[in-house]
C-alpha cells in the first residue's frame, strides 16, 4: 500500500455545504462536485473587496461544442438520446458525456496493452470510472506545472493498474504522457514503465503530508490545503503495511486522505476467496476510518460522486471508499484473474468495440471533445494556482517571518551555513557510543533546519533519535517534529518517503535497530528508487549490542543495504565521522542514507578521523610510511576502527609500516576518481586486512585475493559485548595476530 500518502491534515476544510453568514466571504463554483472553494477575498487581502470570477466547469453553453457531443452520443447510445430530449437537461447530458469519456479511457487501455503485447489491463479497465472522474471532476492540478505545490495528490498503490493513470494523465494534458508514450508502454527507456515511477513520469505521485499546514496556515489565509486520493487493491489490503499505515492515519485523524479500494475480488492466482475472506470495510471502520461502499459495476458515476462529497464533509476521520468493480470490464475475461495481465485476442477486441460502439475507430483514437473536457479541469487548475500565488504574496506581506521560512522549505529546506552547526570532537572528549554522537548531531541540526522532522519505531530512547523541545506530531499538535510511529517500521519508511517527496522542503529521518531494517527493506529500496532523501538512523549496529543475542544482532544487514543501488550506507567510527555522515546525508536531497550506529561505547576516540573526509567514503586515518608504500593496510568501519588503530600502533612499534583506512561509506569511495582510490589503497600493497563486525560479503573487493577478511559468519551470541567481540575475534590482540600472519607471508 502506498502509505507515503499519510501525513495530511486540513486547515481549513476545502468543502462547505453552502455559504453562510459565517463563511460568506468564500466563493464557490458549481463544478461537478459543486462545492469547490475557489477563492476567498479575506485570504488574499483584507482591504480588497474583489473576488475571482467563478470558473466554468462546462462548455455546453457553446452550441457547436454541444452539437459535436450530441452527434457522438447518438452514435454511441442511440436508444438513450435524441436531440429534442436533451435540449434543457445539461445534468443528464453531462452523465452521458462522462460515460463516453470512460469508454474512451477503456479503449485506450486496450489499445496500449495490445500494441505493447504486455501490461496489466484488468484493474485499469475495472476502475476506469474512478480514474476518469478524479481527473475530470475532482482533483485540483495544473498539467502545465505538474509540481505546483498546492496540487491535490493522486497515489496509485495498486501499481499494476498504472495504465489507467497514464491514460488519464494523457487526456488531462500532461506533457509527460503523449499517445506515443502509450504506444511505448513497458518498453525500455519509455516514460510509461510497467509500474509507475515518479522519477520518470510527471504526474506520478507517492506523497502528501500535514505538518506544514499546521505550521504555516493562518486564520485568514491557508497556503497548504491540498487533498490526497489513493487507489489500493486486494493485494494492498492483504499486505501488513496497509494495516500499519491505516492504523496511523486514523490515529492522527487525517481527514483529507481518501483511500479508494478496488474491490474486484481477484488476485493473480484467482478469486480472493482462495485466501482473503475478511470484511475489509469493518477492519477500516474498527481502525477509526469513515467507510463508504459504492457499486460501480454498472458505471453509475453519481454514486462515486456522492461518496467523494461525503468524504469531503468528514472533519475527523480519513475516508475509505470501497468500490465494487469488475476486473477486465468489457473483455471476455472480465471478472476473472485471467484479466489481471496479458493481451486480448482479435475476437475479444472486436466484441469489446461492439459493446461501446467503437467499431470504426482506429487504435489510440481519442474523441476530440474529450481533450476539451479535460482542458476545463486543467484551466481551472491553472487559475487555482494563480490564486494560490496571490495568497502567497499576501502571506509574505502579512506574515514575513513565517513566509521566509516557508519559502526556504519550498526551495529545499537547507539554510546557508547549516553545516557549521554540526559538533566536532577531539580525542580528549569523553568517549560515547556513536548513537550518542548522533543524538547531538541531530539536535544541533534541528536548531538550524526548520524542515528536520522524523521519529522512531517505538525506540526513540534507544536510538537517541528525538528532537528535544520540538514537540510530538500528534492529532492535538501537528506542528510537532517528533513522529511517534509505534512498532511500525515498514509504514515508517513509507511515510518518510512521502515526507521527502512532498516538495515542502521537509527533511525526514526514521530510526530503529539495524536488525529491524529487514521489516522496512522495501521502503528503503523505494527511497533509493524514488530519489527520496530519507536519513535512516540504524542503531545497535553489530554483535556489539551484546546481551539481546542473535535475534537482535545484525550480521547480514549491512551487506544487504549496501547492495541497494543509490543508497548511501555510513558506518561512522566516532563523533567526527558521525557528523560527517549527517553532513553528506542532509546535503544530498535526492539520495537516501543509512547511518549505522553502535549501542556500545567506543573503546577510544580515534586520532585522525575527519568529518570532512567522510564525503570521500574512505580515507587514510593514520600512516607511518612517509614516501614509501605501507607493508600492510588495515581497513575498517564503525567501532572496530579503533581496534585497527590500536593494532597498527603495536605493529609500528615493531618497525612495521602500517596504514589505517576508514571505509565509512563504500558507495562514496567507489565513486571517487581512480587516482584517489589508488592513493588510499595502492594496488602495489596486497597485504590488507578488513575488520568489520558483520558479514564479510563484499570486503574481498577491497582487500584483494591475498588479503584477509575478519567478519562474522554466524548469527552472533548473547553475552556482554566485550565477550561477544572476543568470541568472534574482534580484539586488538586478534587483529594484530592476523596482521602479523599476513606480514609473514
Coordinates of C-alpha atoms in Angstrom, one line a residue, residues 288-570:
X288 CA -11.2 4.6 13.0
X289 CA -12.0 5.4 9.3
X290 CA -15.2 6.6 7.8
X291 CA -16.2 3.8 5.4
X292 CA -18.4 4.0 2.3
X293 CA -19.3 1.3 -0.2
X294 CA -20.4 2.0 -3.7
X295 CA -21.1 -0.3 -6.6
X296 CA -19.7 0.9 -9.9
X297 CA -20.2 -2.4 -11.8
X298 CA -23.0 -0.7 -13.8
X299 CA -21.0 2.5 -14.3
X300 CA -23.1 4.9 -12.2
X301 CA -20.7 7.8 -11.6
X302 CA -23.2 9.6 -9.4
X303 CA -22.6 7.0 -6.7
X304 CA -18.9 7.7 -6.7
X305 CA -19.5 11.4 -6.8
X306 CA -21.8 11.2 -3.7
X307 CA -19.1 9.1 -1.9
X308 CA -16.5 11.8 -2.6
X309 CA -18.9 14.5 -1.3
X310 CA -19.3 12.5 1.9
X311 CA -15.6 12.2 2.3
X312 CA -15.2 16.0 1.8
X313 CA -17.7 16.6 4.6
X314 CA -15.8 14.4 7.0
X315 CA -13.7 16.5 9.5
X316 CA -12.4 13.9 12.0
X317 CA -11.5 10.7 10.0
X318 CA -9.8 9.6 6.8
X319 CA -12.3 8.1 4.4
X320 CA -12.2 4.5 3.0
X321 CA -14.4 4.1 -0.2
X322 CA -14.9 0.5 -1.1
X323 CA -15.7 0.5 -4.8
X324 CA -17.1 -2.7 -6.2
X325 CA -15.8 -3.2 -9.7
X326 CA -15.4 -5.8 -12.4
X327 CA -11.8 -6.6 -13.3
X328 CA -11.2 -6.5 -17.0
X329 CA -14.5 -5.0 -17.8
X330 CA -15.8 -5.4 -21.4
X331 CA -13.4 -8.3 -22.1
X332 CA -14.4 -12.0 -22.3
X333 CA -12.0 -12.4 -19.4
X334 CA -13.9 -9.9 -17.2
X335 CA -14.5 -10.9 -13.6
X336 CA -11.6 -13.4 -13.6
X337 CA -8.0 -13.4 -12.6
X338 CA -7.1 -14.0 -16.3
X339 CA -7.9 -10.4 -16.9
X340 CA -5.2 -9.2 -14.5
X341 CA -2.5 -9.1 -17.1
X342 CA -1.9 -10.0 -20.7
X343 CA -3.3 -9.0 -24.1
X344 CA -6.7 -9.5 -25.8
X345 CA -7.2 -11.7 -28.8
X346 CA -8.8 -10.4 -32.0
X347 CA -12.2 -11.7 -31.3
X348 CA -12.2 -10.2 -27.8
X349 CA -11.2 -6.8 -29.1
X350 CA -13.9 -6.9 -31.7
X351 CA -16.6 -7.7 -29.2
X352 CA -15.3 -5.0 -26.8
X353 CA -15.6 -2.4 -29.6
X354 CA -19.1 -3.5 -30.4
X355 CA -20.1 -3.1 -26.8
X356 CA -19.1 0.6 -26.8
X357 CA -19.8 1.4 -30.4
X358 CA -16.1 1.8 -31.3
X359 CA -16.1 -0.5 -34.4
X360 CA -14.9 2.2 -36.9
X361 CA -12.2 3.8 -34.8
X362 CA -8.5 3.3 -35.3
X363 CA -6.3 2.3 -32.4
X364 CA -5.5 5.1 -30.0
X365 CA -8.4 7.2 -31.1
X366 CA -9.4 10.0 -28.8
X367 CA -12.7 11.8 -29.2
X368 CA -11.6 15.4 -29.8
X369 CA -14.2 16.7 -27.3
X370 CA -12.6 14.6 -24.6
X371 CA -9.4 16.7 -24.8
X372 CA -11.6 19.8 -24.4
X373 CA -13.4 18.3 -21.5
X374 CA -10.2 17.6 -19.7
X375 CA -8.9 21.0 -20.6
X376 CA -11.6 22.5 -18.4
X377 CA -10.1 20.9 -15.3
X378 CA -6.6 21.9 -16.5
X379 CA -7.7 25.5 -17.0
X380 CA -9.3 25.5 -13.6
X381 CA -6.1 24.2 -12.0
X382 CA -4.1 26.9 -13.7
X383 CA -6.4 29.6 -12.3
X384 CA -6.3 28.0 -8.9
X385 CA -2.5 28.1 -8.9
X386 CA -2.6 31.7 -9.9
X387 CA -4.9 32.4 -6.9
X388 CA -2.7 30.4 -4.6
X389 CA 0.2 32.5 -5.8
X390 CA -1.8 35.6 -4.9
X391 CA -2.5 34.2 -1.5
X392 CA 1.2 33.6 -1.1
X393 CA 2.0 37.2 -1.9
X394 CA -0.5 38.4 0.7
X395 CA 1.0 35.9 3.2
X396 CA 4.5 37.3 2.5
X397 CA 3.2 40.8 3.4
X398 CA 1.2 39.8 6.4
X399 CA 3.5 37.2 7.9
X400 CA 7.0 37.9 6.6
X401 CA 8.8 35.7 9.2
X402 CA 6.7 32.6 8.5
X403 CA 6.8 33.4 4.8
X404 CA 10.6 33.4 4.7
X405 CA 10.7 30.1 6.5
X406 CA 8.1 28.6 4.2
X407 CA 9.9 29.9 1.1
X408 CA 13.2 28.3 2.4
X409 CA 11.4 25.0 2.7
X410 CA 9.9 25.2 -0.8
X411 CA 13.5 25.7 -2.1
X412 CA 14.9 22.6 -0.4
X413 CA 15.0 23.5 3.3
X414 CA 18.7 24.0 3.5
X415 CA 19.7 27.4 5.0
X416 CA 23.1 28.8 4.3
X417 CA 25.8 27.7 6.7
X418 CA 23.7 24.9 8.2
X419 CA 26.8 22.6 8.2
X420 CA 28.6 24.7 10.8
X421 CA 26.0 23.7 13.4
X422 CA 27.4 20.1 13.4
X423 CA 29.5 19.5 16.5
X424 CA 33.2 18.5 16.4
X425 CA 35.0 16.2 18.9
X426 CA 38.7 15.8 19.9
X427 CA 40.4 12.7 21.2
X428 CA 40.3 14.1 24.7
X429 CA 36.5 14.4 24.8
X430 CA 34.6 11.7 26.8
X431 CA 34.0 8.5 24.8
X432 CA 30.5 7.7 23.8
X433 CA 28.6 5.3 21.6
X434 CA 28.1 6.6 18.1
X435 CA 24.3 6.7 18.7
X436 CA 25.2 9.2 21.4
X437 CA 27.1 11.3 19.0
X438 CA 24.2 11.0 16.5
X439 CA 21.8 12.4 19.1
X440 CA 24.0 15.5 19.5
X441 CA 24.3 16.0 15.7
X442 CA 20.5 15.6 15.2
X443 CA 19.6 18.1 17.8
X444 CA 22.1 20.7 16.6
X445 CA 20.7 20.3 13.1
X446 CA 17.2 20.7 14.4
X447 CA 18.1 24.2 15.6
X448 CA 19.0 25.4 12.1
X449 CA 17.0 23.2 9.8
X450 CA 13.3 24.0 10.2
X451 CA 12.3 21.1 8.0
X452 CA 14.0 18.4 10.0
X453 CA 11.3 16.0 11.2
X454 CA 11.1 12.3 12.0
X455 CA 10.8 9.6 14.5
X456 CA 11.5 6.1 15.7
X457 CA 9.6 2.9 15.7
X458 CA 9.0 2.9 19.4
X459 CA 12.7 3.1 20.1
X460 CA 13.4 6.8 20.4
X461 CA 15.2 6.5 23.7
X462 CA 17.3 3.6 22.5
X463 CA 18.0 5.1 19.1
X464 CA 18.7 8.5 20.7
X465 CA 16.6 9.9 17.9
X466 CA 14.5 12.6 19.5
X467 CA 14.4 16.3 18.8
X468 CA 14.4 18.0 22.2
X469 CA 12.0 20.9 22.6
X470 CA 10.4 20.2 19.2
X471 CA 7.2 18.5 20.4
X472 CA 5.4 15.4 19.2
X473 CA 3.4 15.2 16.0
X474 CA 0.0 14.2 17.3
X475 CA -3.6 15.0 16.4
X476 CA -3.5 17.7 19.1
X477 CA -0.3 19.2 17.8
X478 CA 0.5 18.8 14.1
X479 CA 3.3 21.3 14.5
X480 CA 5.4 18.7 16.4
X481 CA 8.5 17.5 14.7
X482 CA 8.9 14.1 16.5
X483 CA 6.7 11.4 14.9
X484 CA 5.7 8.6 17.1
X485 CA 5.4 5.7 14.7
X486 CA 4.9 2.9 17.2
X487 CA 6.1 -0.5 16.2
X488 CA 5.5 0.0 12.5
X489 CA 8.9 0.0 10.7
X490 CA 7.5 -0.6 7.2
X491 CA 5.0 2.2 7.5
X492 CA 7.6 4.5 9.0
X493 CA 9.8 4.0 6.0
X494 CA 6.9 4.6 3.5
X495 CA 5.7 7.7 5.3
X496 CA 9.2 9.0 5.4
X497 CA 9.4 8.6 1.6
X498 CA 6.2 10.6 1.3
X499 CA 7.6 13.4 3.5
X500 CA 10.8 13.6 1.5
X501 CA 8.9 13.7 -1.9
X502 CA 6.1 16.0 -0.9
X503 CA 8.0 19.1 -2.2
X504 CA 7.6 21.0 1.0
X505 CA 11.3 21.0 2.0
X506 CA 10.9 18.7 4.9
X507 CA 14.0 16.6 5.8
X508 CA 12.8 13.2 7.3
X509 CA 14.7 10.8 9.4
X510 CA 13.5 7.3 10.5
X511 CA 15.1 5.4 13.3
X512 CA 15.1 1.8 14.5
X513 CA 17.6 -1.0 15.3
X514 CA 19.7 -2.1 12.3
X515 CA 18.3 -5.6 12.6
X516 CA 14.8 -4.3 12.1
X517 CA 15.8 -2.7 8.8
X518 CA 14.6 -6.0 7.4
X519 CA 11.0 -5.0 8.3
X520 CA 11.3 -1.9 6.2
X521 CA 13.6 -3.1 3.5
X522 CA 11.2 -2.5 0.7
X523 CA 10.5 1.1 1.9
X524 CA 14.3 1.7 2.0
X525 CA 14.6 0.3 -1.5
X526 CA 11.8 2.6 -2.7
X527 CA 13.6 5.5 -1.1
X528 CA 16.5 4.9 -3.5
X529 CA 14.3 4.1 -6.5
X530 CA 12.2 7.2 -5.9
X531 CA 15.0 9.6 -5.1
X532 CA 13.6 10.2 -1.6
X533 CA 16.2 11.7 0.7
X534 CA 15.4 9.9 3.9
X535 CA 18.0 9.5 6.6
X536 CA 17.7 6.1 8.2
X537 CA 19.2 6.1 11.7
X538 CA 20.0 2.4 12.5
X539 CA 21.5 1.8 15.9
X540 CA 22.6 -1.4 17.6
X541 CA 24.7 -2.0 14.5
X542 CA 26.6 -5.2 15.3
X543 CA 27.1 -8.1 17.6
X544 CA 28.5 -5.4 19.9
X545 CA 25.0 -4.8 21.2
X546 CA 25.6 -7.7 23.4
X547 CA 23.1 -9.3 25.7
X548 CA 20.0 -9.2 23.4
X549 CA 21.6 -12.0 21.5
X550 CA 21.5 -13.2 17.9
X551 CA 17.8 -12.3 17.3
X552 CA 18.8 -8.7 17.7
X553 CA 22.4 -8.8 16.5
X554 CA 22.7 -7.7 12.8
X555 CA 25.1 -9.7 10.7
X556 CA 24.0 -9.7 7.0
X557 CA 22.0 -6.4 7.2
X558 CA 24.9 -4.1 6.2
X559 CA 25.7 -6.2 3.2
X560 CA 22.1 -6.2 2.1
X561 CA 21.7 -2.5 2.4
X562 CA 25.0 -1.8 0.6
X563 CA 23.6 -3.8 -2.3
X564 CA 20.7 -1.4 -2.8
X565 CA 21.5 0.9 -5.8
X566 CA 22.0 4.6 -4.9
X567 CA 21.6 4.1 -1.2
X568 CA 24.5 5.6 0.9
X569 CA 25.4 3.4 3.9
X570 CA 27.5 5.0 6.5

